XYZ file of N, CA, C and O in Angstrom:
200
model
N 104.969 117.802 84.445
C 103.715 118.325 83.966
C 102.936 117.241 83.199
O 101.722 117.182 83.308
N 103.658 116.412 82.454
C 102.992 115.337 81.715
C 102.324 114.358 82.672
O 101.225 113.856 82.395
N 102.977 114.101 83.806
C 102.388 113.204 84.803
C 101.103 113.792 85.371
O 100.139 113.066 85.621
N 101.080 115.108 85.574
C 99.875 115.763 86.085
C 98.730 115.621 85.088
O 97.593 115.355 85.485
N 99.028 115.807 83.801
C 97.998 115.663 82.773
C 97.503 114.227 82.731
O 96.292 113.978 82.674
N 98.403 113.281 82.798
C 98.005 111.877 82.778
C 97.113 111.555 83.976
O 96.083 110.881 83.825
N 97.467 112.040 85.141
C 96.641 111.825 86.336
C 95.256 112.443 86.158
O 94.240 111.851 86.535
N 95.217 113.637 85.583
C 93.946 114.329 85.335
C 93.068 113.499 84.398
O 91.878 113.289 84.672
N 93.656 113.009 83.303
C 92.881 112.230 82.336
C 92.385 110.925 82.939
O 91.245 110.526 82.696
N 93.203 110.285 83.747
C 92.764 109.050 84.412
C 91.620 109.321 85.377
O 90.660 108.552 85.460
N 91.722 110.415 86.132
C 90.661 110.760 87.084
C 89.350 111.037 86.352
O 88.281 110.581 86.786
N 89.436 111.751 85.245
C 88.225 112.055 84.478
C 87.620 110.764 83.910
O 86.408 110.573 83.955
N 88.449 109.878 83.388
C 87.962 108.611 82.849
C 87.326 107.776 83.949
O 86.285 107.155 83.740
N 87.945 107.756 85.122
C 87.397 106.983 86.231
C 86.018 107.489 86.622
O 85.134 106.707 86.978
N 85.825 108.787 86.576
C 84.508 109.361 86.898
C 83.470 108.971 85.860
O 82.317 108.717 86.184
N 83.879 108.973 84.581
C 82.932 108.741 83.494
C 82.751 107.258 83.191
O 81.705 106.854 82.706
N 83.772 106.458 83.423
C 83.689 105.034 83.157
C 84.337 104.626 81.852
O 84.789 103.510 81.697
N 84.376 105.508 80.892
C 85.043 105.240 79.617
C 85.381 106.588 78.996
O 84.926 107.626 79.460
N 86.176 106.559 77.942
C 86.564 107.822 77.316
C 86.768 107.630 75.828
O 87.392 106.670 75.392
N 86.215 108.547 75.056
C 86.446 108.565 73.616
C 87.592 109.538 73.326
O 88.031 110.284 74.208
N 88.048 109.547 72.099
C 89.077 110.500 71.688
C 88.564 111.922 71.904
O 89.299 112.793 72.381
N 87.302 112.153 71.611
C 86.710 113.482 71.802
C 86.764 113.880 73.279
O 87.101 115.016 73.616
N 86.443 112.940 74.171
C 86.519 113.212 75.608
C 87.934 113.609 76.005
O 88.135 114.573 76.739
N 88.912 112.831 75.532
C 90.311 113.128 75.865
C 90.715 114.511 75.391
O 91.411 115.238 76.103
N 90.284 114.888 74.212
C 90.592 116.227 73.690
C 89.973 117.315 74.559
O 90.619 118.314 74.882
N 88.727 117.124 74.936
C 88.025 118.118 75.763
C 88.698 118.232 77.130
O 88.950 119.329 77.620
N 88.998 117.092 77.749
C 89.614 117.100 79.074
C 91.012 117.697 79.036
O 91.416 118.416 79.940
N 91.760 117.388 77.964
C 93.111 117.945 77.826
C 93.045 119.448 77.647
O 93.793 120.200 78.282
N 92.139 119.929 76.817
C 91.991 121.374 76.586
C 91.588 122.068 77.879
O 92.099 123.135 78.214
N 90.688 121.483 78.642
C 90.267 122.073 79.917
C 91.438 122.150 80.886
O 91.613 123.159 81.577
N 92.249 121.098 80.921
C 93.423 121.069 81.805
C 94.409 122.155 81.403
O 94.920 122.876 82.257
N 94.683 122.270 80.115
C 95.609 123.298 79.613
C 95.087 124.690 79.941
O 95.838 125.541 80.423
N 93.813 124.927 79.684
C 93.228 126.239 79.969
C 93.307 126.582 81.449
O 93.601 127.719 81.826
N 93.054 125.587 82.302
C 93.127 125.806 83.750
C 94.551 126.166 84.174
O 94.764 127.094 84.951
N 95.528 125.443 83.651
C 96.938 125.716 83.980
C 97.360 127.084 83.470
O 98.041 127.833 84.160
N 96.939 127.419 82.271
C 97.275 128.715 81.681
C 96.703 129.854 82.531
O 97.367 130.851 82.785
N 95.462 129.693 82.991
C 94.833 130.708 83.828
C 95.582 130.872 85.149
O 95.829 131.986 85.606
N 95.954 129.743 85.761
C 96.689 129.808 87.023
C 98.037 130.502 86.840
O 98.436 131.303 87.686
N 98.724 130.184 85.760
C 100.029 130.796 85.512
C 99.902 132.295 85.264
O 100.750 133.071 85.700
N 98.846 132.710 84.571
C 98.661 134.135 84.302
C 98.352 134.914 85.575
O 98.650 136.095 85.672
N 97.782 134.229 86.570
C 97.484 134.860 87.862
C 98.661 134.756 88.818
O 98.608 135.292 89.919
N 99.695 134.023 88.403
C 100.864 133.863 89.255
C 100.718 132.789 90.303
O 101.545 132.666 91.198
N 99.671 131.977 90.210
C 99.454 130.895 91.170
C 100.111 129.624 90.652
O 99.943 129.282 89.489
N 100.813 128.919 91.509
C 101.349 127.628 91.061
C 100.234 126.626 90.868
O 99.260 126.637 91.638
N 100.318 125.785 89.833
C 99.259 124.775 89.629
C 99.186 123.827 90.808
O 100.201 123.487 91.401
N 97.966 123.436 91.159
C 97.764 122.476 92.238
C 97.368 121.160 91.615
O 96.800 121.104 90.532
N 97.621 120.067 92.343
C 97.258 118.753 91.848
C 95.748 118.628 91.735
O 95.007 119.147 92.558
N 95.321 117.909 90.699
C 93.907 117.611 90.524
C 93.544 116.497 91.495
O 94.079 115.407 91.423
N 92.680 116.773 92.423
C 92.305 115.793 93.438
C 91.180 114.890 92.973
O 90.702 114.062 93.705
N 90.713 115.090 91.703
C 89.683 114.200 91.163
C 88.380 114.665 91.539
O 87.369 114.593 91.612
């Protein structure tokens, strides 16, 4: 799961070009919320394709 989060953060940074601590917090929270929603629906998380 940590690898998935790291991949997600790298993909987001690549899109934006740079990242602040605030960006990382926002992207991490969005990733967590997305995973939590998928788990509550019973869907397995899918890889972030960027």
